[in-house]
Tab-separated table of C-alpha atoms in Angstrom:
chain	number	residue	atom	x	y	z
H	1430	MET	CA	107.203	48.165	150.564
H	1431	ASN	CA	104.377	50.405	149.344
H	1432	LEU	CA	100.895	49.652	150.587
H	1433	PHE	CA	99.360	51.165	147.441
H	1434	ASP	CA	100.068	51.026	143.728
H	1435	PHE	CA	100.415	54.507	142.272
H	1436	GLN	CA	102.282	56.374	139.538
H	1437	ARG	CA	105.473	58.252	140.452
H	1438	HIS	CA	105.186	61.252	138.128
H	1439	ARG	CA	107.795	63.136	140.139
H	1440	ARG	CA	110.528	60.946	138.645
H	1441	LEU	CA	110.441	63.149	135.568
H	1442	ARG	CA	110.685	66.347	137.640
H	1443	ARG	CA	113.595	65.502	139.932
H	1444	SER	CA	116.245	67.644	138.221
H	1445	ALA	CA	116.518	70.587	135.864
H	1446	GLY	CA	118.110	68.333	133.237
H	1447	ILE	CA	115.286	65.805	133.295
H	1448	ARG	CA	112.647	68.542	133.255
H	1449	ALA	CA	114.312	70.033	130.176
H	1450	MET	CA	114.340	66.628	128.452
H	1451	VAL	CA	110.597	66.122	128.806
H	1452	ARG	CA	109.448	69.732	128.303
H	1453	GLU	CA	106.602	69.717	125.790
H	1454	ASN	CA	106.489	73.356	124.701
H	1455	HIS	CA	109.218	75.927	124.235
H	1456	LEU	CA	109.316	79.659	123.630
H	1457	SER	CA	111.699	80.880	120.956
H	1458	VAL	CA	112.679	84.337	119.777
H	1459	ASN	CA	111.322	83.235	116.403
H	1460	ASP	CA	107.843	83.099	117.960
H	1461	MET	CA	107.954	86.815	118.761
H	1462	LEU	CA	106.231	89.583	116.782
H	1463	TYR	CA	107.046	93.037	118.167
H	1464	PRO	CA	104.601	95.973	117.850
H	1465	VAL	CA	106.022	99.490	117.312
H	1466	PHE	CA	104.331	102.896	117.152
H	1467	ALA	CA	105.576	105.410	114.581
H	1468	VAL	CA	104.724	109.111	114.871
H	1469	GLU	CA	105.493	112.170	112.801
H	1470	GLY	CA	108.185	114.635	113.822
H	1471	GLU	CA	111.822	114.381	114.878
H	1472	GLY	CA	113.660	113.463	118.035
H	1473	ILE	CA	110.600	111.828	119.602
H	1474	LYS	CA	110.879	108.868	121.946
H	1475	GLN	CA	107.947	109.327	124.282
H	1476	GLU	CA	106.910	106.661	126.754
H	1477	ILE	CA	103.238	105.736	126.692
H	1478	ARG	CA	101.911	106.457	130.175
H	1479	SER	CA	99.839	103.275	130.553
H	1480	MET	CA	102.426	101.011	128.898
H	1481	PRO	CA	105.770	101.388	130.697
H	1482	GLY	CA	108.655	100.563	128.375
H	1483	VAL	CA	106.616	101.132	125.190
H	1484	TYR	CA	107.189	104.328	123.214
H	1485	HIS	CA	106.062	106.543	120.392
H	1486	PHE	CA	108.981	106.879	117.969
H	1487	SER	CA	109.641	109.447	115.296
H	1488	LEU	CA	111.416	107.884	112.340
H	1489	ASP	CA	114.909	108.919	113.441
H	1490	LYS	CA	114.385	107.290	116.838
H	1491	LEU	CA	112.565	104.332	115.300
H	1492	LYS	CA	115.702	103.592	113.295
H	1493	ILE	CA	117.584	103.043	116.572
H	1494	GLU	CA	114.785	100.916	118.020
H	1495	ILE	CA	114.662	98.675	114.957
H	1496	GLN	CA	118.419	98.139	115.109
H	1497	GLU	CA	117.981	96.914	118.690
H	1498	VAL	CA	115.184	94.576	117.584
H	1499	VAL	CA	117.412	93.119	114.869
H	1500	ASP	CA	120.362	92.758	117.248
H	1501	LEU	CA	118.144	90.785	119.627
H	1502	GLY	CA	117.251	88.369	116.843
H	1503	ILE	CA	113.533	89.216	116.734
H	1504	PRO	CA	112.454	88.286	113.203
H	1505	SER	CA	109.410	90.527	112.689
H	1506	VAL	CA	107.726	93.777	113.679
H	1507	ILE	CA	104.223	95.108	113.189
H	1508	LEU	CA	103.839	98.831	112.543
H	1509	PHE	CA	101.130	101.085	113.953
H	1510	GLY	CA	100.989	104.663	112.720
H	1511	VAL	CA	99.883	107.723	114.672
H	1512	PRO	CA	99.277	110.535	112.157
H	1513	SER	CA	99.256	114.250	112.929
H	1514	HIS	CA	96.272	114.834	110.613
H	1515	LYS	CA	92.888	113.100	110.724
H	1516	ASP	CA	89.907	113.458	108.403
H	1517	GLU	CA	86.611	111.698	107.705
H	1518	CYS	CA	88.127	109.837	104.746
H	1519	SER	CA	91.094	108.554	106.794
H	1520	SER	CA	93.273	109.801	103.949
H	1521	GLU	CA	96.551	109.487	105.859
H	1522	ALA	CA	95.950	105.731	106.154
H	1523	TYR	CA	96.591	105.216	102.442
H	1524	SER	CA	98.723	108.258	101.641
H	1525	GLU	CA	101.952	107.484	99.811
H	1526	ASN	CA	103.756	109.592	102.404
H	1527	GLY	CA	101.759	108.483	105.432
H	1528	ILE	CA	103.687	107.749	108.602
H	1529	VAL	CA	103.405	103.962	108.181
H	1530	GLN	CA	104.463	104.109	104.543
H	1531	GLN	CA	107.510	106.200	105.460
H	1532	ALA	CA	108.402	103.838	108.287
H	1533	ILE	CA	108.180	100.791	106.018
H	1534	ARG	CA	110.536	102.301	103.455
H	1535	MET	CA	113.042	103.313	106.126
H	1536	ILE	CA	113.050	99.914	107.846
H	1537	LYS	CA	113.295	97.889	104.636
H	1538	ALA	CA	116.145	100.079	103.365
H	1539	ASP	CA	118.144	99.379	106.543
H	1540	HIS	CA	117.027	95.796	107.206
H	1541	PRO	CA	115.667	94.107	104.093
H	1542	ASP	CA	115.445	90.706	105.819
H	1543	LEU	CA	113.363	91.911	108.770
H	1544	VAL	CA	109.735	90.896	108.233
H	1545	VAL	CA	107.661	94.081	108.288
H	1546	ILE	CA	103.953	93.627	108.967
H	1547	THR	CA	101.484	96.510	109.019
H	1548	ASP	CA	98.293	96.987	110.961
H	1549	VAL	CA	95.588	97.901	108.453
H	1550	CYS	CA	92.787	99.926	110.006
H	1551	LEU	CA	91.175	103.364	109.791
H	1552	CYS	CA	90.581	104.147	113.487
H	1553	GLN	CA	93.791	106.145	114.050
H	1554	TYR	CA	93.170	108.223	110.956
H	1555	ASN	CA	89.679	109.683	111.417
H	1556	PRO	CA	88.236	111.982	114.115
H	1557	ALA	CA	85.512	109.462	115.023
H	1558	GLY	CA	88.078	106.859	116.065
H	1559	HIS	CA	86.125	104.067	114.409
H	1560	CYS	CA	87.500	101.322	112.182
H	1561	GLY	CA	85.264	102.092	109.216
H	1562	ILE	CA	83.439	104.946	107.533
H	1563	VAL	CA	80.882	106.614	109.788
H	1564	ASP	CA	77.474	107.635	108.444
H	1565	ALA	CA	77.150	111.296	109.428
H	1566	GLU	CA	73.402	111.147	110.059
H	1567	SER	CA	72.957	107.848	111.876
H	1568	GLY	CA	76.423	107.360	113.379
H	1569	ASN	CA	76.425	103.809	111.996
H	1570	ILE	CA	79.687	102.258	110.873
H	1571	LEU	CA	79.207	101.487	107.186
H	1572	ASN	CA	80.595	98.102	106.226
H	1573	ASP	CA	80.721	97.946	102.433
H	1574	PRO	CA	81.900	101.536	101.754
H	1575	SER	CA	84.706	100.945	104.265
H	1576	LEU	CA	86.102	97.981	102.334
H	1577	GLU	CA	87.455	100.107	99.511
H	1578	LEU	CA	89.503	102.299	101.886
H	1579	ILE	CA	90.723	99.347	103.924
H	1580	ALA	CA	91.902	97.536	100.792
H	1581	LYS	CA	93.434	100.756	99.466
H	1582	THR	CA	95.362	101.144	102.743
H	1583	ALA	CA	96.693	97.584	102.508
H	1584	LEU	CA	97.800	98.146	98.918
H	1585	SER	CA	99.637	101.348	99.854
H	1586	HIS	CA	101.528	99.479	102.584
H	1587	VAL	CA	102.573	96.747	100.163
H	1588	GLN	CA	103.652	99.287	97.562
H	1589	ALA	CA	105.850	100.870	100.247
H	1590	GLY	CA	107.498	97.492	100.887
H	1591	ALA	CA	105.467	95.706	103.588
H	1592	ASP	CA	105.955	91.943	103.645
H	1593	ILE	CA	102.577	91.114	105.249
H	1594	VAL	CA	99.407	93.140	105.848
H	1595	ALA	CA	97.272	92.615	108.952
H	1596	PRO	CA	93.719	94.008	108.751
H	1597	SER	CA	92.279	94.643	112.222
H	1598	ASP	CA	89.050	96.496	111.413
H	1599	MET	CA	86.604	93.552	111.604
H	1600	MET	CA	84.507	94.727	108.655
H	1601	ASP	CA	82.803	91.799	106.912
H	1602	GLY	CA	84.521	90.957	103.625
H	1603	ARG	CA	87.740	92.824	104.258
H	1604	ILE	CA	89.993	89.835	103.532
H	1605	ALA	CA	88.325	89.261	100.171
H	1606	ALA	CA	88.560	92.962	99.329
H	1607	ILE	CA	92.261	93.138	100.194
H	1608	ARG	CA	93.105	89.872	98.449
H	1609	HIS	CA	91.315	90.987	95.295
H	1610	LEU	CA	93.035	94.389	95.165
H	1611	LEU	CA	96.493	92.979	95.911
H	1612	ASP	CA	96.092	90.260	93.275
H	1613	GLU	CA	94.746	92.760	90.752
H	1614	ASN	CA	97.916	94.827	91.227
H	1615	GLY	CA	100.283	91.879	90.909
H	1616	TYR	CA	100.917	91.260	94.618
H	1617	THR	CA	99.719	87.671	94.631
H	1618	ASP	CA	102.600	86.596	96.880
H	1619	ILE	CA	101.837	88.973	99.779
H	1620	PRO	CA	100.283	87.164	102.775
H	1621	ILE	CA	97.367	88.499	104.817
H	1622	MET	CA	97.525	88.122	108.601
H	1623	SER	CA	93.902	88.509	109.586
H	1624	TYR	CA	92.729	89.696	112.975
H	1625	SER	CA	90.135	86.987	112.475
H	1626	VAL	CA	88.793	86.729	116.007
H	1627	LYS	CA	88.860	90.152	117.608
H	1628	TYR	CA	86.684	90.701	120.633
H	1629	ALA	CA	85.145	93.965	121.883
H	1630	SER	CA	87.435	93.744	124.882
H	1631	ALA	CA	88.200	95.884	127.910
H	1632	TYR	CA	91.849	94.809	127.546
H	1633	TYR	CA	92.493	97.402	124.804
H	1634	GLY	CA	92.465	100.517	126.976
H	1635	PRO	CA	96.205	101.274	126.996
H	1636	PHE	CA	96.481	100.694	123.242
H	1637	ARG	CA	93.855	103.331	122.543
H	1638	GLU	CA	96.017	105.809	124.400
H	1639	ALA	CA	99.042	104.632	122.431
H	1640	ALA	CA	97.363	104.843	119.027
H	1641	HIS	CA	95.195	107.881	119.807
H	1642	SER	CA	92.296	105.786	118.559
H	1643	ALA	CA	89.594	105.807	121.247
H	1644	PRO	CA	86.118	106.135	119.703
H	1645	ALA	CA	84.773	109.682	119.877
H	1646	PHE	CA	81.305	108.257	120.449
H	1647	GLY	CA	79.737	104.888	121.174
H	1648	ASP	CA	81.788	101.709	121.142
H	1649	ARG	CA	82.931	99.018	118.706
H	1650	LYS	CA	80.471	96.309	119.689
H	1651	THR	CA	78.673	96.386	116.319
H	1652	TYR	CA	81.777	95.098	114.543
H	1653	GLN	CA	84.050	93.517	117.167
H	1654	MET	CA	82.921	90.263	118.749
H	1655	ASP	CA	80.941	89.652	121.922
H	1656	PRO	CA	83.319	88.218	124.581
H	1657	ALA	CA	80.643	85.641	125.484
H	1658	ASN	CA	80.812	83.904	122.096
H	1659	SER	CA	83.013	81.086	120.858
H	1660	ARG	CA	81.053	79.505	117.981
H	1661	GLU	CA	80.995	82.917	116.365
H	1662	ALA	CA	84.787	82.886	116.408
H	1663	LEU	CA	84.793	79.801	114.200
H	1664	ARG	CA	82.385	81.438	111.752
H	1665	GLU	CA	84.641	84.486	111.529
H	1666	ALA	CA	87.739	82.348	110.979
H	1667	ASP	CA	85.954	80.151	108.418
H	1668	SER	CA	85.068	83.232	106.386
H	1669	ASP	CA	88.615	84.555	106.467
H	1670	VAL	CA	90.070	81.234	105.346
H	1671	VAL	CA	87.675	81.099	102.400
H	1672	GLU	CA	88.447	84.726	101.486
H	1673	GLY	CA	92.206	84.146	101.401
H	1674	ALA	CA	93.741	84.758	104.834
H	1675	ASP	CA	97.193	83.230	105.376
H	1676	PHE	CA	97.357	83.689	109.174
H	1677	LEU	CA	94.556	83.737	111.761
H	1678	MET	CA	94.843	85.908	114.864
H	1679	VAL	CA	93.038	85.792	118.196
H	1680	LYS	CA	92.845	89.095	120.081
H	1681	PRO	CA	93.106	89.349	123.088
H	1682	ALA	CA	94.967	86.194	124.025
H	1683	LEU	CA	94.991	85.724	127.779
H	1684	ALA	CA	91.230	85.509	128.388
H	1685	TYR	CA	90.689	83.625	125.113
H	1686	LEU	CA	93.064	80.680	125.295
H	1687	ASP	CA	90.081	78.382	124.698
H	1688	ILE	CA	89.512	80.147	121.377
H	1689	LEU	CA	93.170	79.764	120.453
H	1690	ARG	CA	92.903	76.027	121.079
H	1691	GLN	CA	89.718	75.735	119.000
H	1692	LEU	CA	91.366	77.480	116.052
H	1693	ARG	CA	94.513	75.375	116.412
H	1694	ASP	CA	92.460	72.176	116.340
H	1695	ARG	CA	90.384	73.311	113.365
H	1696	TYR	CA	92.886	74.930	110.965
H	1697	ASP	CA	96.316	74.194	109.530
H	1698	LEU	CA	97.142	77.883	109.034
H	1699	PRO	CA	99.579	79.641	111.393
H	1700	ILE	CA	97.788	80.947	114.489
H	1701	VAL	CA	98.764	84.297	116.029
H	1702	ALA	CA	98.040	85.272	119.638
H	1703	TYR	CA	97.976	89.003	120.382
H	1704	ASN	CA	99.184	89.571	123.950
H	1705	VAL	CA	97.439	92.944	124.100
H	1706	SER	CA	98.147	96.210	125.870
H	1707	GLY	CA	95.931	95.568	128.893
H	1708	GLU	CA	97.593	92.214	129.516
H	1709	TYR	CA	100.985	93.895	129.260
H	1710	ALA	CA	100.010	96.802	131.521
H	1711	MET	CA	98.649	94.526	134.271
H	1712	ILE	CA	101.908	92.594	134.512
H	1713	LYS	CA	103.995	95.759	134.420
H	1714	ALA	CA	101.930	97.409	137.156
H	1715	ALA	CA	102.054	94.338	139.394
H	1716	ALA	CA	105.794	93.950	138.850
H	1717	GLN	CA	106.490	97.605	139.606
H	1718	ASN	CA	104.615	97.177	142.885
H	1719	GLY	CA	106.675	94.112	143.730
H	1720	TRP	CA	103.639	91.834	143.668
H	1721	VAL	CA	104.933	89.443	140.988
H	1722	ASP	CA	108.235	88.316	139.492
H	1723	GLU	CA	108.022	89.998	136.077
H	1724	LYS	CA	110.335	87.656	134.187
H	1725	ALA	CA	108.722	84.511	135.598
H	1726	ILE	CA	105.164	85.644	134.957
H	1727	VAL	CA	105.905	86.915	131.451
H	1728	MET	CA	107.462	83.626	130.418
H	1729	GLU	CA	104.682	81.583	132.018
H	1730	THR	CA	101.964	83.702	130.415
H	1731	LEU	CA	103.433	83.524	126.918
H	1732	LEU	CA	104.189	79.831	127.291
H	1733	GLY	CA	100.500	79.339	128.072
H	1734	MET	CA	99.631	80.961	124.744
H	1735	LYS	CA	102.096	78.706	122.989
H	1736	ARG	CA	100.665	75.656	124.761
H	1737	ALA	CA	97.142	76.686	123.720
H	1738	GLY	CA	98.238	76.524	120.087
H	1739	ALA	CA	99.811	79.836	119.073
H	1740	ASP	CA	102.569	79.669	116.470
H	1741	ILE	CA	103.329	83.388	116.744
H	1742	ILE	CA	102.924	85.667	119.764
H	1743	MET	CA	102.487	89.364	119.119
H	1744	THR	CA	103.696	90.976	122.327
H	1745	TYR	CA	105.160	94.160	123.761
H	1746	PHE	CA	107.354	91.857	125.845
H	1747	ALA	CA	109.198	90.591	122.749
H	1748	LYS	CA	112.467	92.378	123.513
H	1749	ASP	CA	112.336	91.253	127.134
H	1750	VAL	CA	111.729	87.652	126.080
H	1751	ALA	CA	114.640	87.784	123.644
H	1752	ARG	CA	116.901	88.916	126.486
H	1753	TYR	CA	115.545	86.285	128.882
H	1754	LEU	CA	116.215	83.558	126.333
H	1755	LYS	CA	119.768	84.787	125.793
H	1756	GLU	CA	120.278	84.665	129.532
H	1757	GLY	CA	119.143	81.040	129.515
H	1758	ASN	CA	115.699	81.797	131.023
């Protein structure tokens, strides 16, 4: 007979079957959003040095990659373009024959049911590597003049066939500007996936190598958020909801799970967690050194994002997760 009264929580952990019965959160391939990098040229499949297993693809090689994504059952991709030409007006961002626009048309021709999302930003397309127009004299990033080009870029993506546009620039008013221009051109049914809460984070280093988008001077702290702030995140998200956003994203995810939870508790819109390049690279490096079990830590990490409130997880691990799930995890 027990000397003490206590709860026996382990009863619900005693077998794999019971644990599966009472599991509260589940990862699904339908949660995955897979980022891909399109570059100009032919025959290019070049691994990104700081992101093992992630590549730059020319369109002919991207066609093969997208077929693999579809075969794995991943329902959506987000396109990042790396142009060969950059100018102060970021003209390749909204060119009819820009690399993203070409990639959209190719993917939708082959796989009309695959959801194609596009990153909308200017940083890859101008020599300064900033997400808006740069004032030549002061070096300031000009908010309002940037809105026209950002909206114009979004419109060009939709005209090429994009299903969803995802502005990542963090200029004030960008959601309203995009929504207005899309509606004005008859695209009232195109959703906007806003990078609503995007921090000025050290976790982006590998991505800047991948997108060739490192700032040529200064940093992005005047338009991306201070990592110390959480109330500010709610103000940013509130603005985007009012302006017409259909999804809200938190970027990065791993160090900002508290922010994910706050957005989940506050809004009914779908919440996206961006499992960013630095998070990916840390796991890959540790796994390659034999310090962690890659599969186990990937699944645990992404499940934590799901548990914090994410409906969609944008991750470079998407193909791996799809395979793990097919294997029965």
